[in-house]
CSV table of C-alpha atoms and ligand atoms in Angstrom, one decimal:
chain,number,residue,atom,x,y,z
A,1,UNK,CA,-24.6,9.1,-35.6
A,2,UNK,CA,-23.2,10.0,-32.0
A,3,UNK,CA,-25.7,7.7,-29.2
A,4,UNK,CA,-27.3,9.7,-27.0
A,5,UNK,CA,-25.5,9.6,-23.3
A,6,UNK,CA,-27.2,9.2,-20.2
A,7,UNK,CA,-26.8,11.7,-17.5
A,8,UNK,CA,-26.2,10.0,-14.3
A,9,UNK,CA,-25.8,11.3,-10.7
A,10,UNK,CA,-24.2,9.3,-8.1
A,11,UNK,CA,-23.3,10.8,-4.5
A,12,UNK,CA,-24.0,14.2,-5.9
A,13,UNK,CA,-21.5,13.8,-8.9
A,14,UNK,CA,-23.0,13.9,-12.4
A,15,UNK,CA,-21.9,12.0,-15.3
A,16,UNK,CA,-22.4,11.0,-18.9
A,17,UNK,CA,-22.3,7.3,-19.6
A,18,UNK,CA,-23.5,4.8,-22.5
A,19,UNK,CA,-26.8,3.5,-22.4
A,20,UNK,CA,-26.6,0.0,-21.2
A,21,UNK,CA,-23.8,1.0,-18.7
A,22,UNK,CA,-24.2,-0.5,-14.7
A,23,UNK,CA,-24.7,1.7,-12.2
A,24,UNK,CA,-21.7,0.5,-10.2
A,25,UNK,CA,-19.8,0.7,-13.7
A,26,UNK,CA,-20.6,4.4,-14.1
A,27,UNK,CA,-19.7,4.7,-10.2
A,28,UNK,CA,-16.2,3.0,-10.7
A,29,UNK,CA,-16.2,5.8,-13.7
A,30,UNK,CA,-16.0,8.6,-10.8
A,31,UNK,CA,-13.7,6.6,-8.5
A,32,UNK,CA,-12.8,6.7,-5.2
A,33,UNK,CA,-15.5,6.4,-2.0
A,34,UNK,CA,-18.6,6.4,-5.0
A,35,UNK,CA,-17.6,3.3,-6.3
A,36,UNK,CA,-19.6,0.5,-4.3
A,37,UNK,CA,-17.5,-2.5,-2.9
A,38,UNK,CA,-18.1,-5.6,-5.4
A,39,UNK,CA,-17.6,-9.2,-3.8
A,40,UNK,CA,-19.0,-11.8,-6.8
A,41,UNK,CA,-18.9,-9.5,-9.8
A,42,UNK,CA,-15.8,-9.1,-11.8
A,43,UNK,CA,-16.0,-7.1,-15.2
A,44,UNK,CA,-14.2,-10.1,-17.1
A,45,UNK,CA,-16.6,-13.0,-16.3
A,46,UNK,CA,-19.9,-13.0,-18.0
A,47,UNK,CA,-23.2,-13.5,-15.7
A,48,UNK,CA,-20.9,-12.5,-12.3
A,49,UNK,CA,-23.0,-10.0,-10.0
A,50,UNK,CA,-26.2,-10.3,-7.9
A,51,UNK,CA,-25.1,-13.0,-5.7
A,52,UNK,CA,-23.4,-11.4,-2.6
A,53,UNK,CA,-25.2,-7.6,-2.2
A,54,UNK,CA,-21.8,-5.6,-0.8
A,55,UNK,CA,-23.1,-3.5,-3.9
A,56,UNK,CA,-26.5,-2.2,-2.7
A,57,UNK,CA,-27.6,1.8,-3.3
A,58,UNK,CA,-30.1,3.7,-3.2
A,59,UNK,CA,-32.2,5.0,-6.7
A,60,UNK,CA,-33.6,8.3,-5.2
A,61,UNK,CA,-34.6,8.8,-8.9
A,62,UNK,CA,-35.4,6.3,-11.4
A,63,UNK,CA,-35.1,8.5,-14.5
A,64,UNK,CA,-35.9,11.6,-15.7
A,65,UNK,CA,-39.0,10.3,-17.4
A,66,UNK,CA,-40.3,8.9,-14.0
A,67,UNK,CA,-38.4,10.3,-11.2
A,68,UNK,CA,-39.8,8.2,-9.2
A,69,UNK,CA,-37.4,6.5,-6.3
A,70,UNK,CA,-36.8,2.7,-6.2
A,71,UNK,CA,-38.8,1.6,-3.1
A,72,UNK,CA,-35.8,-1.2,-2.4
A,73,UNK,CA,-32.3,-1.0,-2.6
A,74,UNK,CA,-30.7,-2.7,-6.1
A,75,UNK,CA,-27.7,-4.6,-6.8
A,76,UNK,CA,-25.8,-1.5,-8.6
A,77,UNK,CA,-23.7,-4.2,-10.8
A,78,UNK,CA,-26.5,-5.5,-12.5
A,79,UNK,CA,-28.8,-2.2,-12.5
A,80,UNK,CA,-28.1,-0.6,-15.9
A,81,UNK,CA,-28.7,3.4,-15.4
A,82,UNK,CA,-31.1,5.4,-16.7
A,83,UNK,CA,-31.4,8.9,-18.3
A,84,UNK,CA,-31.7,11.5,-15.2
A,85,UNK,CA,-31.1,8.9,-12.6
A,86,UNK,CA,-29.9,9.9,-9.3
A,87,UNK,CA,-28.4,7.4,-6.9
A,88,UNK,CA,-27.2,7.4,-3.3
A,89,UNK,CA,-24.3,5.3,-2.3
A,90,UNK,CA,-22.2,6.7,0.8
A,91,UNK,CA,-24.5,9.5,1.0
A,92,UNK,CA,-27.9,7.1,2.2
A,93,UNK,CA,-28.0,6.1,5.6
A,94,UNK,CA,-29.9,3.3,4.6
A,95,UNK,CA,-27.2,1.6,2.0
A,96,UNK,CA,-24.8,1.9,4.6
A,97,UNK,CA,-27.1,0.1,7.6
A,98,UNK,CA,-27.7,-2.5,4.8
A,99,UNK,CA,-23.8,-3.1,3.8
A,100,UNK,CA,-23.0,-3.3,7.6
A,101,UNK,CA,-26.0,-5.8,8.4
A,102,UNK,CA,-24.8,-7.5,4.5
A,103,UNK,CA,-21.0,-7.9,5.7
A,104,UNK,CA,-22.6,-9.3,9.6
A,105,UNK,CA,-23.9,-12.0,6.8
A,106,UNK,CA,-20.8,-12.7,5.0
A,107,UNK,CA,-19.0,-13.3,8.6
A,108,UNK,CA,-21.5,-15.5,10.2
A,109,UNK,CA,-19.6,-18.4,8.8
A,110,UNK,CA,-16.4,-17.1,8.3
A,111,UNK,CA,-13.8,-18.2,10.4
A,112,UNK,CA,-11.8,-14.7,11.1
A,113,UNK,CA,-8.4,-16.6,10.6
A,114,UNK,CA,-6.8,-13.9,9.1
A,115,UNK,CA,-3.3,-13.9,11.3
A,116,UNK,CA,-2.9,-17.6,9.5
A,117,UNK,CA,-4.2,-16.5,6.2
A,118,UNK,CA,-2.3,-16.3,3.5
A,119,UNK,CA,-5.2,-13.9,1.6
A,120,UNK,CA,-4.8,-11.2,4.6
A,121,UNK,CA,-3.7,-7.6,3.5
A,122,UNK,CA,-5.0,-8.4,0.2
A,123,UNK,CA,-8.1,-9.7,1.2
A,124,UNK,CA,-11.5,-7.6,-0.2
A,125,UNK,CA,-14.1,-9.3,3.1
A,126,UNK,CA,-11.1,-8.0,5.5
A,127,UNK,CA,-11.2,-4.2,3.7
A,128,UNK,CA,-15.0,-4.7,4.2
A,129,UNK,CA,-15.2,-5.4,7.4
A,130,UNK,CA,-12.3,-2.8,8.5
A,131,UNK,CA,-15.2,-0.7,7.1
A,132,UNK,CA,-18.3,-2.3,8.1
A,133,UNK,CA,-18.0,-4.5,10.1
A,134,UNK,CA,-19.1,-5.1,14.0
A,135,UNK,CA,-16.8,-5.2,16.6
A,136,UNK,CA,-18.6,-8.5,17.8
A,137,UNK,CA,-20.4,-11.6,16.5
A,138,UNK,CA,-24.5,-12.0,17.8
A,139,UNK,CA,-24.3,-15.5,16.0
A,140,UNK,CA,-24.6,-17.6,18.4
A,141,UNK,CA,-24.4,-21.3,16.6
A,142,UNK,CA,-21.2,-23.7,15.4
A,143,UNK,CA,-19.5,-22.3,12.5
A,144,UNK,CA,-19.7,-24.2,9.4
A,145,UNK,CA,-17.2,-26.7,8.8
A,146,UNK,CA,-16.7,-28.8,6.0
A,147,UNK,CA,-15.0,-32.5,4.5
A,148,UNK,CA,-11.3,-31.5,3.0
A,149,UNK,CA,-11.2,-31.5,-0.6
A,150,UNK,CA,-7.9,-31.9,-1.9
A,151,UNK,CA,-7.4,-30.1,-5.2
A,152,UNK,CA,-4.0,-31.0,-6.9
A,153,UNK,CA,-0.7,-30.0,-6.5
A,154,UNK,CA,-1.4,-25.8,-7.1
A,155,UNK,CA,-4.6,-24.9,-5.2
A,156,UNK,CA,-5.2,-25.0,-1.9
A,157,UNK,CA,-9.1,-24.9,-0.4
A,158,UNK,CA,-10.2,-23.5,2.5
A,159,UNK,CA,-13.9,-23.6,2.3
A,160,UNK,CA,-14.8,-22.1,5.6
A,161,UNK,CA,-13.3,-18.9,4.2
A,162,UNK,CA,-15.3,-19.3,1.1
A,163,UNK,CA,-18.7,-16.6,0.1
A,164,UNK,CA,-20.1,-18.2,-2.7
A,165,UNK,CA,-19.4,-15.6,-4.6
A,166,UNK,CA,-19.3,-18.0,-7.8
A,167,UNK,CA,-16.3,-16.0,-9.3
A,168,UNK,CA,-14.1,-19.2,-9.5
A,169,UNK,CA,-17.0,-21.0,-11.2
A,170,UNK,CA,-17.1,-18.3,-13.9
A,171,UNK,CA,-13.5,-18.5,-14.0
A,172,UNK,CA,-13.4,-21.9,-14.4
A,173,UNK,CA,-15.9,-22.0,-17.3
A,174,UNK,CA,-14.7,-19.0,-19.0
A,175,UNK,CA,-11.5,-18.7,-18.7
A,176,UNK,CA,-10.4,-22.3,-18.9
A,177,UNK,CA,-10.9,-25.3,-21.2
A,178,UNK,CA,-12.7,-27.5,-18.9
A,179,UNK,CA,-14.7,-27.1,-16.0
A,180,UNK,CA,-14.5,-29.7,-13.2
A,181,UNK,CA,-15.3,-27.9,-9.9
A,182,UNK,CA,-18.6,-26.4,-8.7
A,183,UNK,CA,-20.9,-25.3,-6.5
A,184,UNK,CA,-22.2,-28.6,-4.5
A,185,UNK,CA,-24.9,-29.3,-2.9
A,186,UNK,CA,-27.7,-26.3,-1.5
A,187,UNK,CA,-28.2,-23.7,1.4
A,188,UNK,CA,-25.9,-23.7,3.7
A,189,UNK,CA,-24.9,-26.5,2.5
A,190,UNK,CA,-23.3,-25.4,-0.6
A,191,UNK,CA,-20.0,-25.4,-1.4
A,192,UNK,CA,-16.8,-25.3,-3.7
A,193,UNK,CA,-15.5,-28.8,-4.8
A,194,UNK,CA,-15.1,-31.6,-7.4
A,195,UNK,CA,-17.9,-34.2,-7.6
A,196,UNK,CA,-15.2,-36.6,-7.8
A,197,UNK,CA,-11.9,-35.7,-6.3
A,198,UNK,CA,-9.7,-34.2,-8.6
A,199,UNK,CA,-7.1,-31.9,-9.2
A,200,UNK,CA,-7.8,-28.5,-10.7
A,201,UNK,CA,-4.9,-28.6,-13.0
A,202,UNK,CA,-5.9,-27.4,-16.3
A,203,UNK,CA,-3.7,-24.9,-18.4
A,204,UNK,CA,-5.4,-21.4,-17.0
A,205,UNK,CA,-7.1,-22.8,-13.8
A,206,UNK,CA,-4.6,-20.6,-11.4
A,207,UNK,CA,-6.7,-17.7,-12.3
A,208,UNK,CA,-9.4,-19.0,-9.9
A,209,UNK,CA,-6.5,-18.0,-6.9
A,210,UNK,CA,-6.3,-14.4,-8.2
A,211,UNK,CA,-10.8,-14.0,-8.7
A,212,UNK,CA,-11.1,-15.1,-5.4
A,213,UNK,CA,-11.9,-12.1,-3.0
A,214,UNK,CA,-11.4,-13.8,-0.1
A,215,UNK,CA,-8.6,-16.8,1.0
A,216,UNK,CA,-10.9,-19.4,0.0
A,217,UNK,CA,-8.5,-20.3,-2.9
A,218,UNK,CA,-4.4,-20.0,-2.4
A,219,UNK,CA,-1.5,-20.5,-3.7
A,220,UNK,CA,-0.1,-23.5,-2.3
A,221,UNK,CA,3.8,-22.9,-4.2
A,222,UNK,CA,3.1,-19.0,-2.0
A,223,UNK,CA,1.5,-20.6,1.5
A,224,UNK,CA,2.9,-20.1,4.5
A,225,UNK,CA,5.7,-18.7,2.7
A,226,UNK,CA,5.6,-15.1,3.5
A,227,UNK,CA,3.1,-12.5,4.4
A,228,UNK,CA,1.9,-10.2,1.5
A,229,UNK,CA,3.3,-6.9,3.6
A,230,UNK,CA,6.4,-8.3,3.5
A,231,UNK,CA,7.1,-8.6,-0.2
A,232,UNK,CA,7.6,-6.1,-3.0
A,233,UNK,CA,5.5,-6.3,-5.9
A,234,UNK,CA,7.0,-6.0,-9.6
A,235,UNK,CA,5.8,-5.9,-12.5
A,236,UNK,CA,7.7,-8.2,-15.1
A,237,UNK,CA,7.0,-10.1,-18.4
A,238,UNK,CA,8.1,-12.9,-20.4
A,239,UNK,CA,7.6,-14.5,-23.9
A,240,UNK,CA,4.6,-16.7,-23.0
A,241,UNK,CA,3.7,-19.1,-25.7
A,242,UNK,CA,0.3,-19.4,-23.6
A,243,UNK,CA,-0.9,-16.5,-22.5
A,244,UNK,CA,0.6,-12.8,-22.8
A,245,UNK,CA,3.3,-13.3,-19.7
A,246,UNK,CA,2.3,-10.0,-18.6
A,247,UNK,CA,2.4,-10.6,-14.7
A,248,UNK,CA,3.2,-9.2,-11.3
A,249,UNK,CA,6.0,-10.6,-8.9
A,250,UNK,CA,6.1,-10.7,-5.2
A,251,UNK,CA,9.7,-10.8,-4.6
A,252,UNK,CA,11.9,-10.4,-1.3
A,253,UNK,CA,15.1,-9.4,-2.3
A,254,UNK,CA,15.8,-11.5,-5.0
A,255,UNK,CA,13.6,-14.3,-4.7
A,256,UNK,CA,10.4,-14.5,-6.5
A,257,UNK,CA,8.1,-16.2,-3.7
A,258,UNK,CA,4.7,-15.7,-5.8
A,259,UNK,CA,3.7,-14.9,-9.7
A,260,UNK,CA,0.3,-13.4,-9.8
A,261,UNK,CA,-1.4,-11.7,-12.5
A,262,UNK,CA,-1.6,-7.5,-13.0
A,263,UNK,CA,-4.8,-6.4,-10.6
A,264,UNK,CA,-6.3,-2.9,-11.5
A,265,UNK,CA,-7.5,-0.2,-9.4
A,266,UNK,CA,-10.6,-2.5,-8.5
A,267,UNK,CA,-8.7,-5.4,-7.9
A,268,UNK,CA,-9.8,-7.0,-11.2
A,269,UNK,CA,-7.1,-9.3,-13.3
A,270,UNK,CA,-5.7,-7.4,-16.5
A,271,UNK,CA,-4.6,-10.6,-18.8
A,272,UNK,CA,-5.4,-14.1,-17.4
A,273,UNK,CA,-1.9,-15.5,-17.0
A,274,UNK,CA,-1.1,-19.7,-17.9
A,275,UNK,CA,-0.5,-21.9,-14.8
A,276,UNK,CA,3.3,-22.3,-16.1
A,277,UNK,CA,3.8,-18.5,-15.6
A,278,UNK,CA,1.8,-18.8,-12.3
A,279,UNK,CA,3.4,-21.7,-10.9
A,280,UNK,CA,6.7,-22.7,-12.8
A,281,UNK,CA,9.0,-19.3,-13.3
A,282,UNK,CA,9.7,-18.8,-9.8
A,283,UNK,CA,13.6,-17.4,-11.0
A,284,UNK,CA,14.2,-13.6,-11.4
A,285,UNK,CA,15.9,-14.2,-14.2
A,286,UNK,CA,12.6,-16.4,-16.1
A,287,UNK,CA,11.4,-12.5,-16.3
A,288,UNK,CA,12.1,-9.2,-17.5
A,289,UNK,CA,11.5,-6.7,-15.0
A,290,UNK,CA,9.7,-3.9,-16.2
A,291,UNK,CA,9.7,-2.0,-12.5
A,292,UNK,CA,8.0,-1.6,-9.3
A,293,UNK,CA,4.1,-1.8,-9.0
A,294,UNK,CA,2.4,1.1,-8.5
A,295,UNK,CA,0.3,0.6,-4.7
A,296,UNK,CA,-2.6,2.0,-3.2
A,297,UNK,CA,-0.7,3.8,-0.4
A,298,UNK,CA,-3.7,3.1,1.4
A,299,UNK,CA,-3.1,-0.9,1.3
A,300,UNK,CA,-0.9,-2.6,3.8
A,301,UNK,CA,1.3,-4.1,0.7
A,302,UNK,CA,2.5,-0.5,0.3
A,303,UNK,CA,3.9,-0.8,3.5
A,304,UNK,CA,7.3,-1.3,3.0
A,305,UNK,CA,7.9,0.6,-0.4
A,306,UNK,CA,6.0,3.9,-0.5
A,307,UNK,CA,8.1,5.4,-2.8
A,308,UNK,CA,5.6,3.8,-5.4
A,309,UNK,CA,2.5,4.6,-3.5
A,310,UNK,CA,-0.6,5.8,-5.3
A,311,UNK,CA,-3.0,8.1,-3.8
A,312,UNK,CA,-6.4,6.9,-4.1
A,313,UNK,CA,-8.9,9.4,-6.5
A,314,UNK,CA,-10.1,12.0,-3.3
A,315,UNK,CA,-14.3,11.9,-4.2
A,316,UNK,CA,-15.1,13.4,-0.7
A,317,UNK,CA,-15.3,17.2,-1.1
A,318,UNK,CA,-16.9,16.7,-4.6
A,319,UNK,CA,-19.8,14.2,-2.6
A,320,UNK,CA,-20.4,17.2,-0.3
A,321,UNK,CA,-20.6,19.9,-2.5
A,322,UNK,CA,-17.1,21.3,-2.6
A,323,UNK,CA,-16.7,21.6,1.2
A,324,UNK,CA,-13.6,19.6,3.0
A,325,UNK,CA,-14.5,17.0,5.3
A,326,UNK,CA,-14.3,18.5,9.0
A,327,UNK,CA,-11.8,16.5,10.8
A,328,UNK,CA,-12.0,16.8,14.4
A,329,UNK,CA,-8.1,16.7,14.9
A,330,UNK,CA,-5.3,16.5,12.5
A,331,UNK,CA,-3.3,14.0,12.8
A,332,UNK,CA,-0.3,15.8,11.6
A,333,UNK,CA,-0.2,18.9,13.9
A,334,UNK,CA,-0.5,16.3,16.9
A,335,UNK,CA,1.8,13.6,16.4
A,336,UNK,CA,5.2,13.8,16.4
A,337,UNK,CA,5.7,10.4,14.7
A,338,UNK,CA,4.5,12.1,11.0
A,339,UNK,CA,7.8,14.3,11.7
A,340,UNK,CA,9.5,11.4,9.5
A,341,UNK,CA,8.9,11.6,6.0
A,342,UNK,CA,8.4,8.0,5.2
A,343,UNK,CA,8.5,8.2,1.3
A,344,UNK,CA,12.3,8.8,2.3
A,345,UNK,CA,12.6,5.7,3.9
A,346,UNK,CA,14.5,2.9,1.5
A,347,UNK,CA,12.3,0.2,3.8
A,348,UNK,CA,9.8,-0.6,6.3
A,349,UNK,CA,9.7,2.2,9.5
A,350,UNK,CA,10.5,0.2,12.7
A,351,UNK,CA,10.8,1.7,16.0
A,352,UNK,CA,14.3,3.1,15.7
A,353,UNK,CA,12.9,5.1,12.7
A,354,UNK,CA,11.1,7.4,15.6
A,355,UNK,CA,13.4,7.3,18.1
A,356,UNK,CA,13.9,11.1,19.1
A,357,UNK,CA,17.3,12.1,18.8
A,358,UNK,CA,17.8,13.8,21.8
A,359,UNK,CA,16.9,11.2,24.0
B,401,SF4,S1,-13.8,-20.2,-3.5
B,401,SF4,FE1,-13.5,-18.0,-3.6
B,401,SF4,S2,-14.0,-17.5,-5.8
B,401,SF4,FE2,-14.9,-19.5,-5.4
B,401,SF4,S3,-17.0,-19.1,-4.8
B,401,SF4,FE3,-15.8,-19.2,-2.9
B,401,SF4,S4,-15.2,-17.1,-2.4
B,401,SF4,FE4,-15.9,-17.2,-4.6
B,402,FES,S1,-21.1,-7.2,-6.5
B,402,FES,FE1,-23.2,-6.7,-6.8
B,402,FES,S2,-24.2,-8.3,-5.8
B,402,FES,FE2,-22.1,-8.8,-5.5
């Protein structure tokens, strides 16, 4: 017998999900702007959610039962939907005050060292606060600093950068055969290391690099090495005793500088990759290249390759009821740098690229 499906409106979009289905899941089901920002939950690691509230929206209908709105906001990736629900994400004023005041949160402690960073271009709490954040701090106090942990040989800490998002601790359980890092201590307190120091050096434990949403975990074989703009990402695969050597390589002309598992369009991994595929087949020719990686042409990494560039899923005139958004001047009729087609261009634009020829 067929299960019944929920009708679900989000931003003015209605869909059909599965009982039992979150609402940021069903969001992520109509893409683009609906889709809340996630920080701590990833799809692959049981119990992940709740912890860092980037997710909030609005219920403006509980169900079609009792259409009653949700007095608070909810965590949309652990609020399962209901039949005839209608939520507000970019359309409520209020979830959108609440993500700016929740990402003023998230920076309090962070140190904004993204120039030095080797997570910057990639980084989700640098998107976030491109979006939300203030142009300012009001915090007024030290930021938090904290006793070096040293982790092995692979992984590199940064703690100040870290959000307790718990993702690495999932990962780490989940993913892995043995756990021996955690969340220490309580408050503002807390924080990422081994009770004892050790290294993180078990078989799958590189995952916790590619989980992390901010550049609290690195690569150390990738740091300081080049910035992520700067390389082009491939996808390649090899026969993996381990794991299913389906990965992603950050190469600059020949040289493979990182190995990194496949993201999605949420920046979630596709196959957890083995630590020897991560940190051991740094040749070109320890893979088979399969081809360039397709980019959000909205992300910095597509910089300097947008023949490969995806366009981000367009939600906006479907959110406002099939009108286009009103922009109060086109960037295109105005400039004369969009003149240059840049899909044309076999690299990076530099400043010779829009130098007039008649000049
Ligand atoms: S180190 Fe990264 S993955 Fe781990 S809790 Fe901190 S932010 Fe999350
Ligand atoms: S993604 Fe929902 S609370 Fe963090």
């Amino acid at each position: 017998m067929d299960q019944k499906l929920f009708k679900v409106t989000i931003d003015n979009i209605t869909i059909d999900v599965e009982p039992g289905t979150t609402i940021l899941q069903a969001a992520r089901k109509i893409g683009g702007d609906v889709a809340p920002p996630a920080m701590c939950y990833y799809t692959k690691l049981k119990g992940s959610g709740g912890k860092c509230r980037t997710c909030l929206v609005e219920v403006a209908a509980g169900s079609a039962a009792d259409p009653r709105p949700m007095p608070k906001l909810v965590a949309s990736c652990r609020t399962n939907v209901m039949d005839g629900m209608v939520v507000k994400n970019i359309t409520s004023d209020r979830v959108i005050d609440a993500r700016n005041g929740v990402v003023e949160f998230l920076l309090i402690n962070h140190p904004l060292d993204c120039p030095v960073c080797d997570q910057a271009g990639e980084c989700d709490l640098q998107d976030l606060s491109y979006n939300h954040g203030e142009e300012g701090t009001r915090y007024e106090f030290k930021r938090r600093t904290f006793k070096k942990h040293d982790l092995g040989p692979y992984i590199q800490l940064h703690m100040t950068r870290c959000i307790l998002c718990y993702r690495c601790v999932f990962t780490a359980d989940q993913v892995t055969n043995k756990r021996v890092h955690g969340v220490l201590d309580r408050g503002d307190h807390s924080e990422i290391a081994t009770y004892i120091e050790k290294s993180l050096d078990n078989d799958f434990i590189g995952n916790v690099i590619d989980v992390c949403p901010v550049g609290a975990l690195t690569d150390k074989t990738f740091r300081f090495k080049n910035r992520v703009w700067f390389t082009k990402p491939v996808d390649a695969h090899c026969n993996c005793d381990k794991c299913s050597g389906k990965v992603r390589l950050w190469m600059r002309g020949d040289e493979v500088l990182r190995v990194t598992a496949r993201k999605d369009e949420w920046g979630e991994v596709e196959d957890w990759i083995c630590n020897t595929c991560r940190f051991e087949r740094k040749n070109a020719s320890d893979w088979t290249i399969e081809g360039p990686t397709k980019v959000d042409r909205h992300s910095v990494i597509s910089q300097g390759h947008y023949v490969d560039g995806v366009k981000p899923k367009e939600t906006l005139p479907d959110v406002m009821g099939g009108r286009q958004p009103k922009l109060l001047m086109d960037i295109h009729d105005i400039s004369d740098v969009n003149t240059v087609e840049l899909s044309a261009l076999p690299g990076p634009a530099t400043s010779k690229t829009f130098e007039k020829k008649d000049q």
